[in-house]
Amino acid sequence: MAEQLGEDSILPATLTSAVQTSQPGVVRVERVRGIGLGGDHPHLHTLQSELGAAGFMVRHYRDPERMKWSKLLTNIVSNATSAILGWTPEQVYAHPGTARLEIEALREAVRVMRRSGFSPHDLPGVQVALLGRAIFLPPLLTRRLLGQIVSKGRGAKKPSLHYDIGRGRSEVEWLNGAIVKRGGLLEVPTPVNRILTQTLLELVHRQRPHQDFINQPQKLLQLFTSERA
């Protein structure tokens, strides 16, 4: 977008309110949280005031990169794994094996963030800093905590990446794939995010039948076992 419109026309922002498009042109707000605005664009304070007057909870972040990566951390929670297995987020965290994968994927993301020079911070209505610390607790504790978080936040709702399967394109390259790319540049290992990205892209591009993984966590776990062998 910046290449097409120019850097001066772009203002970094993130939406933390949960929304769903029920049909073209119709957006339903499912959970009100807020909007984060980043950087020092000349129109930032004007936009912040207007959004606030419209009823949005708005917060300004000096470091747009840190804001973006904090949002990315929340976006990958039980997203790719759920989509691959055709499971809800609750099911992912109820299974000990897939819960371990999820936790390690989040840990990889935070390690990449730390190597980049920043840590997760809170976004409007979302305690991302707490998430960034909680994932390094003992695994059983982390699993219980994240299970409660996804149950309240997503529950039985299908993750966004679920809708990419078979479409020929996916945002996973800008989520788990971004972690892999930055990790490669910074020499931070990201094997879990790499396999999640590769596997989901194979399903997105119909290079592998989705039926191979639906309700079969052992198939996904086997990919990681083979990777470590």
PDB file of C-alpha atoms in Angstrom:
ATOM      1  CA  MET A   1       0.000   0.000   0.000  1.00  0.00           C
ATOM      2  CA  ALA A   2       2.848   2.374   0.877  1.00  0.00           C
ATOM      3  CA  GLU A   3       4.456   1.661  -2.503  1.00  0.00           C
ATOM      4  CA  GLN A   4       1.235   2.581  -4.306  1.00  0.00           C
ATOM      5  CA  LEU A   5       0.124   5.561  -2.213  1.00  0.00           C
ATOM      6  CA  GLY A   6       3.389   6.781  -0.700  1.00  0.00           C
ATOM      7  CA  GLU A   7       4.637   6.577   2.898  1.00  0.00           C
ATOM      8  CA  ASP A   8       3.132   9.977   3.755  1.00  0.00           C
ATOM      9  CA  SER A   9      -0.351   8.659   2.990  1.00  0.00           C
ATOM     10  CA  ILE A  10      -0.128   5.698   5.379  1.00  0.00           C
ATOM     11  CA  LEU A  11      -0.874   5.772   9.092  1.00  0.00           C
ATOM     12  CA  PRO A  12      -0.119   2.521  10.956  1.00  0.00           C
ATOM     13  CA  ALA A  13      -3.173   1.232  12.821  1.00  0.00           C
ATOM     14  CA  THR A  14      -4.576  -1.905  14.369  1.00  0.00           C
ATOM     15  CA  LEU A  15      -8.124  -2.915  15.264  1.00  0.00           C
ATOM     16  CA  THR A  16      -8.585  -5.089  18.329  1.00  0.00           C
ATOM     17  CA  SER A  17     -12.388  -5.216  18.332  1.00  0.00           C
ATOM     18  CA  ALA A  18     -13.658  -8.588  17.113  1.00  0.00           C
ATOM     19  CA  VAL A  19     -15.757  -8.232  13.966  1.00  0.00           C
ATOM     20  CA  GLN A  20     -17.300 -10.602  11.456  1.00  0.00           C
ATOM     21  CA  THR A  21     -18.560  -9.999   7.924  1.00  0.00           C
ATOM     22  CA  SER A  22     -21.940 -11.708   7.723  1.00  0.00           C
ATOM     23  CA  GLN A  23     -22.368 -10.715   4.073  1.00  0.00           C
ATOM     24  CA  PRO A  24     -20.726  -8.271   1.636  1.00  0.00           C
ATOM     25  CA  GLY A  25     -20.997  -4.760   3.051  1.00  0.00           C
ATOM     26  CA  VAL A  26     -22.312  -5.916   6.440  1.00  0.00           C
ATOM     27  CA  VAL A  27     -19.930  -6.039   9.418  1.00  0.00           C
ATOM     28  CA  ARG A  28     -21.052  -7.181  12.857  1.00  0.00           C
ATOM     29  CA  VAL A  29     -19.072  -6.149  15.940  1.00  0.00           C
ATOM     30  CA  GLU A  30     -18.835  -9.157  18.245  1.00  0.00           C
ATOM     31  CA  ARG A  31     -16.567  -7.759  20.957  1.00  0.00           C
ATOM     32  CA  VAL A  32     -15.764  -4.067  21.424  1.00  0.00           C
ATOM     33  CA  ARG A  33     -12.139  -3.332  22.304  1.00  0.00           C
ATOM     34  CA  GLY A  34     -10.519  -0.458  20.428  1.00  0.00           C
ATOM     35  CA  ILE A  35      -8.061   0.910  17.882  1.00  0.00           C
ATOM     36  CA  GLY A  36      -4.316   1.470  18.105  1.00  0.00           C
ATOM     37  CA  LEU A  37      -2.619   4.193  16.052  1.00  0.00           C
ATOM     38  CA  GLY A  38       1.141   4.199  15.586  1.00  0.00           C
ATOM     39  CA  GLY A  39       3.934   6.571  14.612  1.00  0.00           C
ATOM     40  CA  ASP A  40       3.931  10.346  14.268  1.00  0.00           C
ATOM     41  CA  HIS A  41       1.885  11.083  11.142  1.00  0.00           C
ATOM     42  CA  PRO A  42       0.848  14.775  10.956  1.00  0.00           C
ATOM     43  CA  HIS A  43      -2.846  13.814  10.916  1.00  0.00           C
ATOM     44  CA  LEU A  44      -2.555  11.294  13.752  1.00  0.00           C
ATOM     45  CA  HIS A  45      -3.958  13.468  16.550  1.00  0.00           C
ATOM     46  CA  THR A  46      -6.822  14.689  14.376  1.00  0.00           C
ATOM     47  CA  LEU A  47      -7.782  11.125  13.519  1.00  0.00           C
ATOM     48  CA  GLN A  48      -7.397  10.071  17.147  1.00  0.00           C
ATOM     49  CA  SER A  49      -9.778  12.845  18.261  1.00  0.00           C
ATOM     50  CA  GLU A  50     -12.354  12.052  15.589  1.00  0.00           C
ATOM     51  CA  LEU A  51     -12.320   8.320  16.342  1.00  0.00           C
ATOM     52  CA  GLY A  52     -12.626   9.072  20.056  1.00  0.00           C
ATOM     53  CA  ALA A  53     -15.586  11.374  19.405  1.00  0.00           C
ATOM     54  CA  ALA A  54     -17.208   8.555  17.428  1.00  0.00           C
ATOM     55  CA  GLY A  55     -17.048   6.311  20.490  1.00  0.00           C
ATOM     56  CA  PHE A  56     -13.895   4.297  19.786  1.00  0.00           C
ATOM     57  CA  MET A  57     -11.324   3.599  22.486  1.00  0.00           C
ATOM     58  CA  VAL A  58      -8.133   4.851  20.820  1.00  0.00           C
ATOM     59  CA  ARG A  59      -4.545   4.537  22.010  1.00  0.00           C
ATOM     60  CA  HIS A  60      -1.413   5.992  20.435  1.00  0.00           C
ATOM     61  CA  TYR A  61       1.818   3.978  20.189  1.00  0.00           C
ATOM     62  CA  ARG A  62       5.126   5.653  19.412  1.00  0.00           C
ATOM     63  CA  ASP A  63       6.613   2.479  17.926  1.00  0.00           C
ATOM     64  CA  PRO A  64       4.340   1.179  15.141  1.00  0.00           C
ATOM     65  CA  GLU A  65       6.545  -1.904  14.650  1.00  0.00           C
ATOM     66  CA  ARG A  66       6.075  -2.979  18.239  1.00  0.00           C
ATOM     67  CA  MET A  67       2.339  -2.330  17.942  1.00  0.00           C
ATOM     68  CA  LYS A  68       2.153  -4.423  14.766  1.00  0.00           C
ATOM     69  CA  TRP A  69       4.030  -7.371  16.258  1.00  0.00           C
ATOM     70  CA  SER A  70       1.979  -7.265  19.453  1.00  0.00           C
ATOM     71  CA  LYS A  71      -1.151  -7.574  17.322  1.00  0.00           C
ATOM     72  CA  LEU A  72       0.463 -10.362  15.277  1.00  0.00           C
ATOM     73  CA  LEU A  73       1.020 -12.319  18.499  1.00  0.00           C
ATOM     74  CA  THR A  74      -2.708 -12.218  19.261  1.00  0.00           C
ATOM     75  CA  ASN A  75      -3.605 -13.107  15.666  1.00  0.00           C
ATOM     76  CA  ILE A  76      -1.656 -16.374  15.630  1.00  0.00           C
ATOM     77  CA  VAL A  77      -3.230 -17.759  18.819  1.00  0.00           C
ATOM     78  CA  SER A  78      -4.921 -21.020  17.820  1.00  0.00           C
ATOM     79  CA  ASN A  79      -5.296 -19.862  14.229  1.00  0.00           C
ATOM     80  CA  ALA A  80      -3.185 -21.962  11.841  1.00  0.00           C
ATOM     81  CA  THR A  81      -3.435 -25.115  13.967  1.00  0.00           C
ATOM     82  CA  SER A  82      -7.217 -24.791  14.222  1.00  0.00           C
ATOM     83  CA  ALA A  83      -7.544 -24.228  10.487  1.00  0.00           C
ATOM     84  CA  ILE A  84      -5.364 -27.209   9.567  1.00  0.00           C
ATOM     85  CA  LEU A  85      -7.234 -29.619  11.843  1.00  0.00           C
ATOM     86  CA  GLY A  86     -10.706 -28.180  11.296  1.00  0.00           C
ATOM     87  CA  TRP A  87     -10.915 -27.695  15.060  1.00  0.00           C
ATOM     88  CA  THR A  88     -12.147 -24.899  17.277  1.00  0.00           C
ATOM     89  CA  PRO A  89      -9.550 -23.097  19.423  1.00  0.00           C
ATOM     90  CA  GLU A  90     -10.999 -24.839  22.477  1.00  0.00           C
ATOM     91  CA  GLN A  91     -10.317 -28.241  20.921  1.00  0.00           C
ATOM     92  CA  VAL A  92      -6.724 -27.280  20.130  1.00  0.00           C
ATOM     93  CA  TYR A  93      -5.959 -26.400  23.748  1.00  0.00           C
ATOM     94  CA  ALA A  94      -7.849 -29.411  25.089  1.00  0.00           C
ATOM     95  CA  HIS A  95      -5.378 -31.708  23.281  1.00  0.00           C
ATOM     96  CA  PRO A  96      -1.963 -31.870  25.021  1.00  0.00           C
ATOM     97  CA  GLY A  97       0.034 -32.342  21.815  1.00  0.00           C
ATOM     98  CA  THR A  98      -1.496 -29.512  19.794  1.00  0.00           C
ATOM     99  CA  ALA A  99      -1.467 -27.259  22.860  1.00  0.00           C
ATOM    100  CA  ARG A 100       2.316 -27.765  23.080  1.00  0.00           C
ATOM    101  CA  LEU A 101       2.676 -26.798  19.420  1.00  0.00           C
ATOM    102  CA  GLU A 102       0.635 -23.663  19.979  1.00  0.00           C
ATOM    103  CA  ILE A 103       2.664 -22.617  22.983  1.00  0.00           C
ATOM    104  CA  GLU A 104       5.954 -23.146  21.152  1.00  0.00           C
ATOM    105  CA  ALA A 105       4.716 -21.158  18.131  1.00  0.00           C
ATOM    106  CA  LEU A 106       3.932 -18.245  20.465  1.00  0.00           C
ATOM    107  CA  ARG A 107       7.292 -18.576  22.197  1.00  0.00           C
ATOM    108  CA  GLU A 108       9.067 -18.441  18.842  1.00  0.00           C
ATOM    109  CA  ALA A 109       7.199 -15.233  18.019  1.00  0.00           C
ATOM    110  CA  VAL A 110       8.209 -13.593  21.302  1.00  0.00           C
ATOM    111  CA  ARG A 111      11.839 -14.668  20.851  1.00  0.00           C
ATOM    112  CA  VAL A 112      11.830 -13.001  17.437  1.00  0.00           C
ATOM    113  CA  MET A 113      10.325  -9.859  18.952  1.00  0.00           C
ATOM    114  CA  ARG A 114      12.950  -9.750  21.686  1.00  0.00           C
ATOM    115  CA  ARG A 115      15.772 -10.200  19.178  1.00  0.00           C
ATOM    116  CA  SER A 116      14.198  -7.325  17.216  1.00  0.00           C
ATOM    117  CA  GLY A 117      14.611  -5.103  20.268  1.00  0.00           C
ATOM    118  CA  PHE A 118      11.132  -4.988  21.767  1.00  0.00           C
ATOM    119  CA  SER A 119       8.672  -7.059  23.775  1.00  0.00           C
ATOM    120  CA  PRO A 120       4.895  -7.483  23.491  1.00  0.00           C
ATOM    121  CA  HIS A 121       2.850  -4.640  24.932  1.00  0.00           C
ATOM    122  CA  ASP A 122      -0.832  -4.220  25.658  1.00  0.00           C
ATOM    123  CA  LEU A 123      -3.253  -3.140  22.945  1.00  0.00           C
ATOM    124  CA  PRO A 124      -6.685  -1.567  23.494  1.00  0.00           C
ATOM    125  CA  GLY A 125      -8.691  -4.107  25.468  1.00  0.00           C
ATOM    126  CA  VAL A 126      -6.079  -6.871  25.054  1.00  0.00           C
ATOM    127  CA  GLN A 127      -3.432  -7.825  27.639  1.00  0.00           C
ATOM    128  CA  VAL A 128      -0.716  -8.807  25.182  1.00  0.00           C
ATOM    129  CA  ALA A 129       2.138  -8.157  27.625  1.00  0.00           C
ATOM    130  CA  LEU A 130       0.621 -10.701  30.011  1.00  0.00           C
ATOM    131  CA  LEU A 131       0.287 -13.202  27.163  1.00  0.00           C
ATOM    132  CA  GLY A 132       3.949 -12.680  26.255  1.00  0.00           C
ATOM    133  CA  ARG A 133       5.005 -13.563  29.802  1.00  0.00           C
ATOM    134  CA  ALA A 134       2.478 -16.331  30.426  1.00  0.00           C
ATOM    135  CA  ILE A 135       3.674 -18.518  27.557  1.00  0.00           C
ATOM    136  CA  PHE A 136       7.027 -19.007  29.310  1.00  0.00           C
ATOM    137  CA  LEU A 137       5.417 -20.413  32.453  1.00  0.00           C
ATOM    138  CA  PRO A 138       5.531 -24.214  32.987  1.00  0.00           C
ATOM    139  CA  PRO A 139       3.634 -25.859  30.076  1.00  0.00           C
ATOM    140  CA  LEU A 140       0.708 -27.195  32.119  1.00  0.00           C
ATOM    141  CA  LEU A 141       0.074 -23.770  33.629  1.00  0.00           C
ATOM    142  CA  THR A 142       0.387 -22.076  30.247  1.00  0.00           C
ATOM    143  CA  ARG A 143      -1.998 -24.534  28.639  1.00  0.00           C
ATOM    144  CA  ARG A 144      -4.665 -23.935  31.273  1.00  0.00           C
ATOM    145  CA  LEU A 145      -4.289 -20.168  31.083  1.00  0.00           C
ATOM    146  CA  LEU A 146      -4.395 -20.010  27.280  1.00  0.00           C
ATOM    147  CA  GLY A 147      -7.284 -22.459  27.221  1.00  0.00           C
ATOM    148  CA  GLN A 148      -9.278 -20.034  29.363  1.00  0.00           C
ATOM    149  CA  ILE A 149      -8.268 -17.075  27.187  1.00  0.00           C
ATOM    150  CA  VAL A 150      -9.297 -18.675  23.891  1.00  0.00           C
ATOM    151  CA  SER A 151     -12.503 -19.980  25.432  1.00  0.00           C
ATOM    152  CA  LYS A 152     -13.512 -16.429  26.341  1.00  0.00           C
ATOM    153  CA  GLY A 153     -12.082 -14.768  23.242  1.00  0.00           C
ATOM    154  CA  ARG A 154     -12.823 -17.220  20.426  1.00  0.00           C
ATOM    155  CA  GLY A 155     -14.442 -20.297  21.898  1.00  0.00           C
ATOM    156  CA  ALA A 156     -16.267 -22.210  19.171  1.00  0.00           C
ATOM    157  CA  LYS A 157     -15.703 -19.520  16.524  1.00  0.00           C
ATOM    158  CA  LYS A 158     -13.620 -20.658  13.549  1.00  0.00           C
ATOM    159  CA  PRO A 159     -10.297 -18.803  13.149  1.00  0.00           C
ATOM    160  CA  SER A 160      -9.679 -16.461  10.212  1.00  0.00           C
ATOM    161  CA  LEU A 161      -7.221 -18.815   8.466  1.00  0.00           C
ATOM    162  CA  HIS A 162      -9.900 -21.513   8.252  1.00  0.00           C
ATOM    163  CA  TYR A 163     -11.571 -19.520   5.488  1.00  0.00           C
ATOM    164  CA  ASP A 164      -8.349 -19.402   3.418  1.00  0.00           C
ATOM    165  CA  ILE A 165      -8.217 -23.146   2.763  1.00  0.00           C
ATOM    166  CA  GLY A 166      -8.761 -23.941  -0.904  1.00  0.00           C
ATOM    167  CA  ARG A 167      -8.900 -20.256  -1.898  1.00  0.00           C
ATOM    168  CA  GLY A 168      -5.432 -20.069  -3.427  1.00  0.00           C
ATOM    169  CA  ARG A 169      -4.260 -17.242  -1.156  1.00  0.00           C
ATOM    170  CA  SER A 170      -3.814 -16.791   2.560  1.00  0.00           C
ATOM    171  CA  GLU A 171      -2.814 -14.239   5.162  1.00  0.00           C
ATOM    172  CA  VAL A 172      -0.730 -16.897   6.945  1.00  0.00           C
ATOM    173  CA  GLU A 173       2.316 -15.553   5.093  1.00  0.00           C
ATOM    174  CA  TRP A 174       1.841 -12.264   6.977  1.00  0.00           C
ATOM    175  CA  LEU A 175       1.245 -14.029  10.296  1.00  0.00           C
ATOM    176  CA  ASN A 176       3.227 -17.204  11.010  1.00  0.00           C
ATOM    177  CA  GLY A 177       5.164 -16.628   7.797  1.00  0.00           C
ATOM    178  CA  ALA A 178       6.300 -13.194   9.000  1.00  0.00           C
ATOM    179  CA  ILE A 179       7.714 -14.797  12.141  1.00  0.00           C
ATOM    180  CA  VAL A 180       9.649 -17.295  10.023  1.00  0.00           C
ATOM    181  CA  LYS A 181      10.983 -14.573   7.727  1.00  0.00           C
ATOM    182  CA  ARG A 182      12.110 -12.253  10.532  1.00  0.00           C
ATOM    183  CA  GLY A 183      13.496 -15.206  12.478  1.00  0.00           C
ATOM    184  CA  GLY A 184      15.619 -16.180   9.484  1.00  0.00           C
ATOM    185  CA  LEU A 185      17.056 -12.672   9.230  1.00  0.00           C
ATOM    186  CA  LEU A 186      17.835 -12.568  12.958  1.00  0.00           C
ATOM    187  CA  GLU A 187      19.001 -16.205  13.238  1.00  0.00           C
ATOM    188  CA  VAL A 188      16.169 -17.154  15.601  1.00  0.00           C
ATOM    189  CA  PRO A 189      14.896 -20.721  14.988  1.00  0.00           C
ATOM    190  CA  THR A 190      11.177 -20.870  14.158  1.00  0.00           C
ATOM    191  CA  PRO A 191      10.502 -24.523  13.201  1.00  0.00           C
ATOM    192  CA  VAL A 192       6.914 -24.656  14.478  1.00  0.00           C
ATOM    193  CA  ASN A 193       5.811 -21.523  12.667  1.00  0.00           C
ATOM    194  CA  ARG A 194       7.613 -22.682   9.529  1.00  0.00           C
ATOM    195  CA  ILE A 195       5.791 -26.020   9.399  1.00  0.00           C
ATOM    196  CA  LEU A 196       2.440 -24.436  10.245  1.00  0.00           C
ATOM    197  CA  THR A 197       2.964 -21.951   7.408  1.00  0.00           C
ATOM    198  CA  GLN A 198       4.066 -24.592   4.893  1.00  0.00           C
ATOM    199  CA  THR A 199       1.273 -27.015   5.787  1.00  0.00           C
ATOM    200  CA  LEU A 200      -1.465 -24.403   5.641  1.00  0.00           C
ATOM    201  CA  LEU A 201      -0.202 -23.074   2.298  1.00  0.00           C
ATOM    202  CA  GLU A 202      -0.305 -26.604   0.877  1.00  0.00           C
ATOM    203  CA  LEU A 203      -3.967 -26.797   1.895  1.00  0.00           C
ATOM    204  CA  VAL A 204      -4.698 -23.297   0.613  1.00  0.00           C
ATOM    205  CA  HIS A 205      -3.252 -24.131  -2.816  1.00  0.00           C
ATOM    206  CA  ARG A 206      -4.880 -27.597  -2.870  1.00  0.00           C
ATOM    207  CA  GLN A 207      -1.483 -29.298  -3.007  1.00  0.00           C
ATOM    208  CA  ARG A 208      -2.686 -31.604  -0.257  1.00  0.00           C
ATOM    209  CA  PRO A 209      -6.228 -32.727   0.650  1.00  0.00           C
ATOM    210  CA  HIS A 210      -7.584 -31.029   3.748  1.00  0.00           C
ATOM    211  CA  GLN A 211      -9.078 -34.386   4.678  1.00  0.00           C
ATOM    212  CA  ASP A 212      -5.534 -35.578   5.452  1.00  0.00           C
ATOM    213  CA  PHE A 213      -5.573 -33.445   8.610  1.00  0.00           C
ATOM    214  CA  ILE A 214      -9.194 -32.902   9.643  1.00  0.00           C
ATOM    215  CA  ASN A 215      -9.630 -34.294  13.168  1.00  0.00           C
ATOM    216  CA  GLN A 216      -6.223 -36.001  12.900  1.00  0.00           C
ATOM    217  CA  PRO A 217      -3.834 -34.175  15.238  1.00  0.00           C
ATOM    218  CA  GLN A 218      -1.350 -37.052  15.091  1.00  0.00           C
ATOM    219  CA  LYS A 219      -0.739 -36.294  11.393  1.00  0.00           C
ATOM    220  CA  LEU A 220       0.223 -32.716  12.200  1.00  0.00           C
ATOM    221  CA  LEU A 221       2.305 -33.732  15.200  1.00  0.00           C
ATOM    222  CA  GLN A 222       4.134 -36.280  13.029  1.00  0.00           C
ATOM    223  CA  LEU A 223       5.416 -33.451  10.819  1.00  0.00           C
ATOM    224  CA  PHE A 224       7.205 -31.949  13.818  1.00  0.00           C
ATOM    225  CA  THR A 225       8.501 -35.324  14.987  1.00  0.00           C
ATOM    226  CA  SER A 226       9.995 -35.892  11.516  1.00  0.00           C
ATOM    227  CA  GLU A 227      11.499 -32.393  11.580  1.00  0.00           C
ATOM    228  CA  ARG A 228      13.381 -33.100  14.806  1.00  0.00           C
ATOM    229  CA  ALA A 229      14.544 -36.574  13.731  1.00  0.00           C
TER     230      ALA A 229
END
